[in-house]
Amino acid sequence: MTENFRTHVLDITTGHKETVVDLTADCEAFLREWAGGRDGLLNVFVPHATAGLAVLETGAGSDTDLLAALRDLLPADDRWRHRHGSPGHGRDHVLPAIVPPHATLPVIGGRLALGTWQSVCLVDTNVDNANRQVRLSFLG
């Protein structure tokens, strides 16, 4: 690992219900410690087959709307061939094709260059796994 690359793993407990978890403060704290005011890229990665990352507004209902849209698009019923776990769990394995498990974000002057209302969020519809990891990697 060079001085231009740093990585850190967050341990996140999501509970046993569908959820959107805002990771923006965790990303900013990581960059304050390791970016040193440099420009670069922050890669956020979820090493799970049933979770994803989204950049969206939170707190005004968009996170709830996203979960509702995913329920409409990927119903938790018996249509899925992947059948272990809770009923409809197969949809959780399709989620990362729609909500990808990664995001690469610009860092300017050591800070995330997000839009005014944008947040970095973990999207987890898997009610069978409450423990998640998120890898933050800064290249700058």
Short mmCIF file of N, CA and C in Angstrom, two decimals:
data_model
loop_
_atom_site.label_atom_id
_atom_site.label_comp_id
_atom_site.label_asym_id
_atom_site.label_seq_id
_atom_site.Cartn_x
_atom_site.Cartn_y
_atom_site.Cartn_z
N MET A 1 0.85 -1.17 0.00
CA MET A 1 0.00 0.00 0.00
C MET A 1 0.90 1.24 0.00
N THR A 2 0.61 2.16 -0.90
CA THR A 2 1.40 3.38 -0.97
C THR A 2 0.74 4.48 -0.14
N GLU A 3 1.43 5.59 -0.01
CA GLU A 3 0.85 6.72 0.72
C GLU A 3 -0.32 7.33 -0.03
N ASN A 4 -0.45 7.02 -1.31
CA ASN A 4 -1.53 7.56 -2.12
C ASN A 4 -2.80 6.71 -2.05
N PHE A 5 -2.75 5.57 -1.37
CA PHE A 5 -3.89 4.67 -1.28
C PHE A 5 -4.12 4.27 0.17
N ARG A 6 -5.33 4.45 0.64
CA ARG A 6 -5.72 4.05 1.99
C ARG A 6 -7.05 3.33 1.93
N THR A 7 -7.23 2.37 2.81
CA THR A 7 -8.48 1.63 2.84
C THR A 7 -8.89 1.35 4.28
N HIS A 8 -10.19 1.24 4.48
CA HIS A 8 -10.75 1.02 5.82
C HIS A 8 -12.08 0.30 5.66
N VAL A 9 -12.39 -0.62 6.57
CA VAL A 9 -13.66 -1.35 6.53
C VAL A 9 -14.56 -0.87 7.66
N LEU A 10 -15.79 -0.50 7.29
CA LEU A 10 -16.82 -0.16 8.27
C LEU A 10 -17.64 -1.40 8.56
N ASP A 11 -17.95 -1.63 9.81
CA ASP A 11 -18.89 -2.68 10.20
C ASP A 11 -20.22 -2.00 10.51
N ILE A 12 -21.25 -2.38 9.76
CA ILE A 12 -22.56 -1.75 9.86
C ILE A 12 -23.59 -2.80 10.27
N THR A 13 -24.40 -2.48 11.25
CA THR A 13 -25.51 -3.35 11.63
C THR A 13 -26.78 -2.72 11.07
N THR A 14 -27.46 -3.44 10.18
CA THR A 14 -28.63 -2.89 9.51
C THR A 14 -29.94 -3.34 10.14
N GLY A 15 -29.91 -4.32 11.00
CA GLY A 15 -31.14 -4.81 11.62
C GLY A 15 -31.80 -5.86 10.74
N HIS A 16 -33.01 -6.19 11.08
CA HIS A 16 -33.72 -7.25 10.36
C HIS A 16 -34.92 -6.71 9.59
N LYS A 17 -34.74 -5.53 8.99
CA LYS A 17 -35.76 -4.98 8.10
C LYS A 17 -35.05 -4.27 6.95
N GLU A 18 -35.76 -4.09 5.86
CA GLU A 18 -35.18 -3.37 4.73
C GLU A 18 -34.78 -1.98 5.19
N THR A 19 -33.63 -1.52 4.71
CA THR A 19 -33.18 -0.22 5.21
C THR A 19 -32.24 0.47 4.22
N VAL A 20 -32.16 1.77 4.37
CA VAL A 20 -31.17 2.61 3.71
C VAL A 20 -30.38 3.28 4.83
N VAL A 21 -29.07 3.08 4.84
CA VAL A 21 -28.21 3.62 5.89
C VAL A 21 -27.30 4.69 5.27
N ASP A 22 -27.38 5.90 5.79
CA ASP A 22 -26.55 7.00 5.30
C ASP A 22 -25.12 6.82 5.81
N LEU A 23 -24.18 6.69 4.88
CA LEU A 23 -22.76 6.49 5.20
C LEU A 23 -21.93 7.75 4.99
N THR A 24 -22.57 8.84 4.65
CA THR A 24 -21.83 10.05 4.27
C THR A 24 -20.89 10.53 5.37
N ALA A 25 -21.36 10.56 6.60
CA ALA A 25 -20.51 11.02 7.71
C ALA A 25 -19.32 10.09 7.90
N ASP A 26 -19.52 8.78 7.73
CA ASP A 26 -18.41 7.82 7.83
C ASP A 26 -17.39 8.06 6.72
N CYS A 27 -17.88 8.33 5.51
CA CYS A 27 -16.97 8.61 4.38
C CYS A 27 -16.18 9.88 4.64
N GLU A 28 -16.85 10.92 5.13
CA GLU A 28 -16.18 12.19 5.41
C GLU A 28 -15.14 12.03 6.52
N ALA A 29 -15.46 11.26 7.56
CA ALA A 29 -14.51 11.04 8.65
C ALA A 29 -13.27 10.30 8.14
N PHE A 30 -13.47 9.31 7.29
CA PHE A 30 -12.35 8.58 6.70
C PHE A 30 -11.47 9.53 5.89
N LEU A 31 -12.09 10.38 5.09
CA LEU A 31 -11.31 11.31 4.26
C LEU A 31 -10.58 12.34 5.11
N ARG A 32 -11.19 12.81 6.19
CA ARG A 32 -10.49 13.76 7.08
C ARG A 32 -9.21 13.14 7.63
N GLU A 33 -9.27 11.84 7.92
CA GLU A 33 -8.11 11.16 8.49
C GLU A 33 -7.04 10.85 7.45
N TRP A 34 -7.46 10.47 6.23
CA TRP A 34 -6.50 9.90 5.29
C TRP A 34 -6.26 10.69 4.02
N ALA A 35 -7.15 11.56 3.61
CA ALA A 35 -6.96 12.26 2.34
C ALA A 35 -5.94 13.37 2.44
N GLY A 36 -5.76 13.93 3.64
CA GLY A 36 -4.74 14.98 3.80
C GLY A 36 -4.94 16.17 2.90
N GLY A 37 -6.20 16.53 2.61
CA GLY A 37 -6.47 17.70 1.77
C GLY A 37 -6.25 17.47 0.29
N ARG A 38 -5.93 16.24 -0.10
CA ARG A 38 -5.63 15.95 -1.51
C ARG A 38 -6.90 15.72 -2.33
N ASP A 39 -6.76 15.90 -3.62
CA ASP A 39 -7.79 15.50 -4.58
C ASP A 39 -7.61 14.02 -4.86
N GLY A 40 -8.68 13.36 -5.23
CA GLY A 40 -8.59 11.95 -5.57
C GLY A 40 -9.96 11.34 -5.77
N LEU A 41 -10.03 10.05 -5.51
CA LEU A 41 -11.27 9.30 -5.64
C LEU A 41 -11.52 8.47 -4.39
N LEU A 42 -12.78 8.44 -3.97
CA LEU A 42 -13.19 7.55 -2.90
C LEU A 42 -14.02 6.44 -3.54
N ASN A 43 -13.57 5.21 -3.37
CA ASN A 43 -14.35 4.07 -3.81
C ASN A 43 -15.02 3.48 -2.58
N VAL A 44 -16.31 3.24 -2.68
CA VAL A 44 -17.09 2.63 -1.61
C VAL A 44 -17.59 1.30 -2.17
N PHE A 45 -17.34 0.21 -1.45
CA PHE A 45 -17.66 -1.13 -1.96
C PHE A 45 -18.29 -1.97 -0.86
N VAL A 46 -19.36 -2.68 -1.21
CA VAL A 46 -20.04 -3.58 -0.29
C VAL A 46 -19.76 -5.01 -0.75
N PRO A 47 -18.96 -5.79 0.01
CA PRO A 47 -18.62 -7.15 -0.42
C PRO A 47 -19.71 -8.17 -0.03
N HIS A 48 -20.93 -7.88 -0.46
CA HIS A 48 -22.06 -8.77 -0.17
C HIS A 48 -22.87 -8.97 -1.44
N ALA A 49 -23.44 -10.14 -1.60
CA ALA A 49 -24.24 -10.47 -2.79
C ALA A 49 -25.67 -9.97 -2.67
N THR A 50 -26.02 -9.33 -1.56
CA THR A 50 -27.40 -8.93 -1.34
C THR A 50 -27.53 -7.50 -0.81
N ALA A 51 -26.62 -6.62 -1.16
CA ALA A 51 -26.69 -5.22 -0.75
C ALA A 51 -26.09 -4.36 -1.84
N GLY A 52 -26.40 -3.08 -1.80
CA GLY A 52 -25.87 -2.17 -2.80
C GLY A 52 -25.64 -0.79 -2.22
N LEU A 53 -25.16 0.10 -3.07
CA LEU A 53 -24.87 1.48 -2.67
C LEU A 53 -25.61 2.43 -3.61
N ALA A 54 -26.14 3.49 -3.04
CA ALA A 54 -26.83 4.50 -3.83
C ALA A 54 -26.40 5.88 -3.38
N VAL A 55 -26.38 6.80 -4.31
CA VAL A 55 -26.15 8.21 -3.98
C VAL A 55 -27.50 8.88 -4.19
N LEU A 56 -28.10 9.33 -3.10
CA LEU A 56 -29.43 9.93 -3.18
C LEU A 56 -29.67 10.85 -1.99
N GLU A 57 -30.76 11.61 -2.09
CA GLU A 57 -31.18 12.46 -0.99
C GLU A 57 -31.78 11.60 0.10
N THR A 58 -31.49 11.93 1.34
CA THR A 58 -32.10 11.22 2.47
C THR A 58 -32.84 12.22 3.35
N GLY A 59 -33.70 11.72 4.19
CA GLY A 59 -34.38 12.56 5.16
C GLY A 59 -35.62 13.26 4.64
N ALA A 60 -35.85 13.25 3.33
CA ALA A 60 -37.04 13.90 2.77
C ALA A 60 -37.97 12.87 2.13
N GLY A 61 -37.72 11.60 2.43
CA GLY A 61 -38.58 10.55 1.91
C GLY A 61 -38.02 9.76 0.75
N SER A 62 -36.93 10.22 0.15
CA SER A 62 -36.37 9.51 -1.00
C SER A 62 -35.86 8.12 -0.64
N ASP A 63 -35.32 7.98 0.56
CA ASP A 63 -34.83 6.67 0.99
C ASP A 63 -36.00 5.69 1.14
N THR A 64 -37.10 6.15 1.72
CA THR A 64 -38.30 5.32 1.83
C THR A 64 -38.89 5.03 0.45
N ASP A 65 -38.88 6.03 -0.42
CA ASP A 65 -39.38 5.84 -1.79
C ASP A 65 -38.55 4.80 -2.54
N LEU A 66 -37.23 4.83 -2.33
CA LEU A 66 -36.36 3.84 -2.97
C LEU A 66 -36.74 2.43 -2.53
N LEU A 67 -36.92 2.22 -1.23
CA LEU A 67 -37.30 0.90 -0.74
C LEU A 67 -38.66 0.47 -1.29
N ALA A 68 -39.61 1.40 -1.39
CA ALA A 68 -40.93 1.08 -1.95
C ALA A 68 -40.80 0.70 -3.42
N ALA A 69 -39.99 1.43 -4.16
CA ALA A 69 -39.78 1.11 -5.58
C ALA A 69 -39.13 -0.26 -5.74
N LEU A 70 -38.17 -0.57 -4.88
CA LEU A 70 -37.53 -1.89 -4.94
C LEU A 70 -38.52 -3.01 -4.60
N ARG A 71 -39.43 -2.76 -3.65
CA ARG A 71 -40.45 -3.76 -3.34
C ARG A 71 -41.38 -3.99 -4.53
N ASP A 72 -41.70 -2.91 -5.26
CA ASP A 72 -42.54 -3.04 -6.46
C ASP A 72 -41.79 -3.79 -7.56
N LEU A 73 -40.54 -3.44 -7.73
CA LEU A 73 -39.73 -4.03 -8.80
C LEU A 73 -39.29 -5.45 -8.48
N LEU A 74 -38.96 -5.70 -7.22
CA LEU A 74 -38.45 -7.00 -6.77
C LEU A 74 -39.30 -7.49 -5.60
N PRO A 75 -40.50 -8.00 -5.86
CA PRO A 75 -41.37 -8.43 -4.76
C PRO A 75 -40.79 -9.61 -3.98
N ALA A 76 -41.03 -9.61 -2.69
CA ALA A 76 -40.57 -10.70 -1.82
C ALA A 76 -41.61 -11.82 -1.85
N ASP A 77 -41.67 -12.54 -2.96
CA ASP A 77 -42.63 -13.64 -3.08
C ASP A 77 -41.92 -14.89 -3.59
N ASP A 78 -42.67 -15.87 -4.02
CA ASP A 78 -42.08 -17.17 -4.38
C ASP A 78 -41.68 -17.30 -5.85
N ARG A 79 -41.60 -16.21 -6.58
CA ARG A 79 -41.24 -16.27 -8.00
C ARG A 79 -39.75 -16.57 -8.25
N TRP A 80 -38.91 -16.40 -7.24
CA TRP A 80 -37.46 -16.47 -7.42
C TRP A 80 -36.95 -17.90 -7.36
N ARG A 81 -36.02 -18.25 -8.24
CA ARG A 81 -35.42 -19.58 -8.25
C ARG A 81 -34.45 -19.77 -7.08
N HIS A 82 -33.83 -18.69 -6.69
CA HIS A 82 -32.91 -18.71 -5.54
C HIS A 82 -33.79 -18.72 -4.29
N ARG A 83 -33.85 -19.85 -3.58
CA ARG A 83 -34.90 -20.03 -2.58
C ARG A 83 -34.45 -20.27 -1.15
N HIS A 84 -33.20 -20.10 -0.79
CA HIS A 84 -32.86 -20.27 0.63
C HIS A 84 -33.23 -19.01 1.40
N GLY A 85 -33.28 -19.10 2.71
CA GLY A 85 -33.56 -17.93 3.54
C GLY A 85 -35.04 -17.62 3.63
N SER A 86 -35.33 -16.37 3.96
CA SER A 86 -36.71 -15.91 4.10
C SER A 86 -37.45 -16.00 2.77
N PRO A 87 -38.79 -16.10 2.81
CA PRO A 87 -39.55 -16.11 1.56
C PRO A 87 -39.22 -14.87 0.72
N GLY A 88 -38.94 -15.09 -0.56
CA GLY A 88 -38.60 -13.99 -1.45
C GLY A 88 -37.16 -13.55 -1.40
N HIS A 89 -36.32 -14.26 -0.65
CA HIS A 89 -34.92 -13.85 -0.50
C HIS A 89 -34.17 -13.81 -1.83
N GLY A 90 -34.64 -14.56 -2.81
CA GLY A 90 -33.99 -14.53 -4.12
C GLY A 90 -33.91 -13.14 -4.69
N ARG A 91 -34.87 -12.29 -4.38
CA ARG A 91 -34.84 -10.91 -4.89
C ARG A 91 -33.64 -10.15 -4.36
N ASP A 92 -33.21 -10.49 -3.13
CA ASP A 92 -32.06 -9.80 -2.55
C ASP A 92 -30.80 -10.05 -3.36
N HIS A 93 -30.74 -11.21 -4.01
CA HIS A 93 -29.57 -11.54 -4.83
C HIS A 93 -29.62 -10.86 -6.20
N VAL A 94 -30.78 -10.33 -6.57
CA VAL A 94 -30.92 -9.58 -7.82
C VAL A 94 -30.63 -8.09 -7.58
N LEU A 95 -30.82 -7.65 -6.35
CA LEU A 95 -30.66 -6.24 -5.99
C LEU A 95 -29.36 -5.61 -6.52
N PRO A 96 -28.18 -6.25 -6.36
CA PRO A 96 -26.94 -5.59 -6.79
C PRO A 96 -26.84 -5.34 -8.31
N ALA A 97 -27.71 -5.99 -9.09
CA ALA A 97 -27.74 -5.70 -10.53
C ALA A 97 -28.46 -4.38 -10.80
N ILE A 98 -29.27 -3.94 -9.83
CA ILE A 98 -30.04 -2.70 -9.98
C ILE A 98 -29.44 -1.59 -9.13
N VAL A 99 -29.07 -1.91 -7.91
CA VAL A 99 -28.38 -0.99 -7.00
C VAL A 99 -26.98 -1.56 -6.82
N PRO A 100 -26.00 -1.04 -7.56
CA PRO A 100 -24.68 -1.69 -7.59
C PRO A 100 -23.98 -1.69 -6.23
N PRO A 101 -23.08 -2.66 -6.03
CA PRO A 101 -22.37 -2.76 -4.76
C PRO A 101 -21.16 -1.83 -4.66
N HIS A 102 -21.08 -0.84 -5.53
CA HIS A 102 -19.92 0.05 -5.52
C HIS A 102 -20.31 1.45 -5.98
N ALA A 103 -19.53 2.41 -5.56
CA ALA A 103 -19.65 3.79 -6.04
C ALA A 103 -18.26 4.41 -5.98
N THR A 104 -17.91 5.16 -6.99
CA THR A 104 -16.65 5.90 -7.00
C THR A 104 -17.00 7.38 -7.05
N LEU A 105 -16.49 8.12 -6.08
CA LEU A 105 -16.88 9.51 -5.88
C LEU A 105 -15.68 10.44 -5.92
N PRO A 106 -15.83 11.64 -6.48
CA PRO A 106 -14.72 12.58 -6.52
C PRO A 106 -14.44 13.18 -5.14
N VAL A 107 -13.17 13.38 -4.88
CA VAL A 107 -12.71 14.03 -3.65
C VAL A 107 -11.90 15.25 -4.09
N ILE A 108 -12.29 16.42 -3.63
CA ILE A 108 -11.61 17.66 -3.98
C ILE A 108 -11.15 18.32 -2.68
N GLY A 109 -9.87 18.56 -2.58
CA GLY A 109 -9.35 19.18 -1.37
C GLY A 109 -9.60 18.35 -0.12
N GLY A 110 -9.63 17.04 -0.28
CA GLY A 110 -9.83 16.15 0.86
C GLY A 110 -11.28 15.96 1.28
N ARG A 111 -12.21 16.52 0.51
CA ARG A 111 -13.64 16.43 0.86
C ARG A 111 -14.44 15.83 -0.28
N LEU A 112 -15.49 15.09 0.07
CA LEU A 112 -16.39 14.55 -0.94
C LEU A 112 -16.99 15.68 -1.76
N ALA A 113 -17.01 15.53 -3.06
CA ALA A 113 -17.59 16.54 -3.94
C ALA A 113 -18.99 16.09 -4.35
N LEU A 114 -19.87 16.01 -3.37
CA LEU A 114 -21.26 15.63 -3.60
C LEU A 114 -22.10 16.87 -3.86
N GLY A 115 -23.24 16.66 -4.51
CA GLY A 115 -24.21 17.73 -4.67
C GLY A 115 -24.86 18.07 -3.35
N THR A 116 -25.54 19.19 -3.29
CA THR A 116 -26.13 19.70 -2.06
C THR A 116 -26.94 18.67 -1.30
N TRP A 117 -27.76 17.91 -1.99
CA TRP A 117 -28.68 16.99 -1.33
C TRP A 117 -28.25 15.54 -1.44
N GLN A 118 -27.07 15.28 -1.96
CA GLN A 118 -26.63 13.90 -2.15
C GLN A 118 -25.99 13.31 -0.91
N SER A 119 -26.32 12.05 -0.65
CA SER A 119 -25.71 11.27 0.43
C SER A 119 -25.28 9.92 -0.13
N VAL A 120 -24.28 9.32 0.49
CA VAL A 120 -23.80 7.99 0.13
C VAL A 120 -24.51 7.00 1.04
N CYS A 121 -25.25 6.04 0.46
CA CYS A 121 -26.10 5.18 1.27
C CYS A 121 -25.93 3.70 0.95
N LEU A 122 -25.92 2.91 2.00
CA LEU A 122 -26.00 1.46 1.90
C LEU A 122 -27.48 1.10 1.76
N VAL A 123 -27.80 0.26 0.78
CA VAL A 123 -29.17 -0.20 0.57
C VAL A 123 -29.17 -1.69 0.86
N ASP A 124 -29.97 -2.09 1.86
CA ASP A 124 -29.99 -3.48 2.29
C ASP A 124 -31.43 -3.95 2.41
N THR A 125 -31.83 -4.86 1.53
CA THR A 125 -33.18 -5.44 1.58
C THR A 125 -33.18 -6.83 2.20
N ASN A 126 -32.01 -7.33 2.56
CA ASN A 126 -31.87 -8.69 3.08
C ASN A 126 -32.15 -8.72 4.58
N VAL A 127 -33.31 -9.23 4.94
CA VAL A 127 -33.68 -9.26 6.36
C VAL A 127 -33.01 -10.41 7.11
N ASP A 128 -32.31 -11.28 6.38
CA ASP A 128 -31.64 -12.43 7.00
C ASP A 128 -30.22 -12.12 7.48
N ASN A 129 -29.64 -11.00 7.06
CA ASN A 129 -28.26 -10.68 7.41
C ASN A 129 -28.19 -9.25 7.93
N ALA A 130 -28.05 -9.09 9.22
CA ALA A 130 -28.02 -7.76 9.83
C ALA A 130 -26.63 -7.16 9.91
N ASN A 131 -25.60 -7.93 9.56
CA ASN A 131 -24.22 -7.46 9.69
C ASN A 131 -23.61 -7.26 8.32
N ARG A 132 -23.18 -6.05 8.06
CA ARG A 132 -22.62 -5.70 6.76
C ARG A 132 -21.26 -5.05 6.94
N GLN A 133 -20.45 -5.19 5.91
CA GLN A 133 -19.18 -4.47 5.84
C GLN A 133 -19.22 -3.56 4.63
N VAL A 134 -18.57 -2.43 4.76
CA VAL A 134 -18.43 -1.48 3.65
C VAL A 134 -16.97 -1.08 3.62
N ARG A 135 -16.33 -1.28 2.48
CA ARG A 135 -14.91 -0.93 2.33
C ARG A 135 -14.81 0.45 1.69
N LEU A 136 -14.09 1.35 2.38
CA LEU A 136 -13.79 2.68 1.87
C LEU A 136 -12.34 2.68 1.41
N SER A 137 -12.09 3.11 0.19
CA SER A 137 -10.72 3.19 -0.33
C SER A 137 -10.49 4.54 -0.97
N PHE A 138 -9.45 5.23 -0.53
CA PHE A 138 -9.11 6.54 -1.08
C PHE A 138 -7.85 6.41 -1.92
N LEU A 139 -7.92 6.93 -3.13
CA LEU A 139 -6.77 6.99 -4.02
C LEU A 139 -6.58 8.45 -4.38
N GLY A 140 -5.43 9.01 -3.98
CA GLY A 140 -5.21 10.43 -4.25
C GLY A 140 -3.77 10.81 -4.16
#
